[in-house]
Amino acid sequence: MAKKIFVTGEPGIGKTTLVSKVVYELKSLGYVVGGVLTRDVREKGVRVGFE
């Protein structure tokens, strides 16, 4: 059965880093992992878009 996990929080606290590490570990254990992971693009500390 598929599970859905949403991660929210303030900018810069490590959400993307956390999710990247969790995905890596789950895949190394043989789990099939999918979804959308975006990284923001910043100029002078201001978010201007996403990769």
CSV table of C-alpha atoms in Angstrom, one decimal:
chain,number,residue,atom,x,y,z
A,1,MET,CA,0.0,0.0,0.0
A,2,ALA,CA,1.4,3.4,-1.0
A,3,LYS,CA,2.1,5.9,1.8
A,4,LYS,CA,2.1,9.7,1.3
A,5,ILE,CA,4.3,12.0,3.4
A,6,PHE,CA,4.2,15.7,3.3
A,7,VAL,CA,7.0,17.8,4.8
A,8,THR,CA,6.4,21.4,5.6
A,9,GLY,CA,8.3,24.1,7.5
A,10,GLU,CA,10.1,27.4,7.4
A,11,PRO,CA,12.7,28.0,4.6
A,12,GLY,CA,16.2,26.9,5.3
A,13,ILE,CA,15.5,24.4,8.1
A,14,GLY,CA,16.6,21.3,6.1
A,15,LYS,CA,13.4,19.8,4.6
A,16,THR,CA,14.9,19.0,1.3
A,17,THR,CA,18.1,17.6,2.9
A,18,LEU,CA,16.0,15.4,5.2
A,19,VAL,CA,13.8,14.1,2.4
A,20,SER,CA,16.8,13.4,0.2
A,21,LYS,CA,18.5,11.3,3.0
A,22,VAL,CA,15.3,9.4,3.8
A,23,VAL,CA,14.7,8.6,0.1
A,24,TYR,CA,18.3,7.4,-0.3
A,25,GLU,CA,18.0,5.1,2.8
A,26,LEU,CA,14.6,3.7,1.7
A,27,LYS,CA,15.9,3.0,-1.8
A,28,SER,CA,19.0,1.2,-0.4
A,29,LEU,CA,16.6,-1.0,1.5
A,30,GLY,CA,14.7,-1.9,-1.7
A,31,TYR,CA,11.7,0.3,-1.4
A,32,VAL,CA,10.3,1.9,-4.5
A,33,VAL,CA,10.1,5.7,-3.8
A,34,GLY,CA,8.6,8.3,-6.1
A,35,GLY,CA,7.3,11.8,-5.9
A,36,VAL,CA,8.3,15.4,-6.5
A,37,LEU,CA,11.4,16.9,-4.9
A,38,THR,CA,12.2,20.4,-5.8
A,39,ARG,CA,15.0,22.7,-4.8
A,40,ASP,CA,14.6,26.4,-4.7
A,41,VAL,CA,16.7,28.8,-6.6
A,42,ARG,CA,17.8,31.9,-4.7
A,43,GLU,CA,19.4,35.2,-5.6
A,44,LYS,CA,20.7,37.3,-2.8
A,45,GLY,CA,18.8,35.2,-0.3
A,46,VAL,CA,15.5,35.6,-2.1
A,47,ARG,CA,13.7,32.7,-3.7
A,48,VAL,CA,13.3,33.3,-7.4
A,49,GLY,CA,12.1,29.9,-8.6
A,50,PHE,CA,12.5,26.2,-8.4
A,51,GLU,CA,14.7,23.6,-10.2
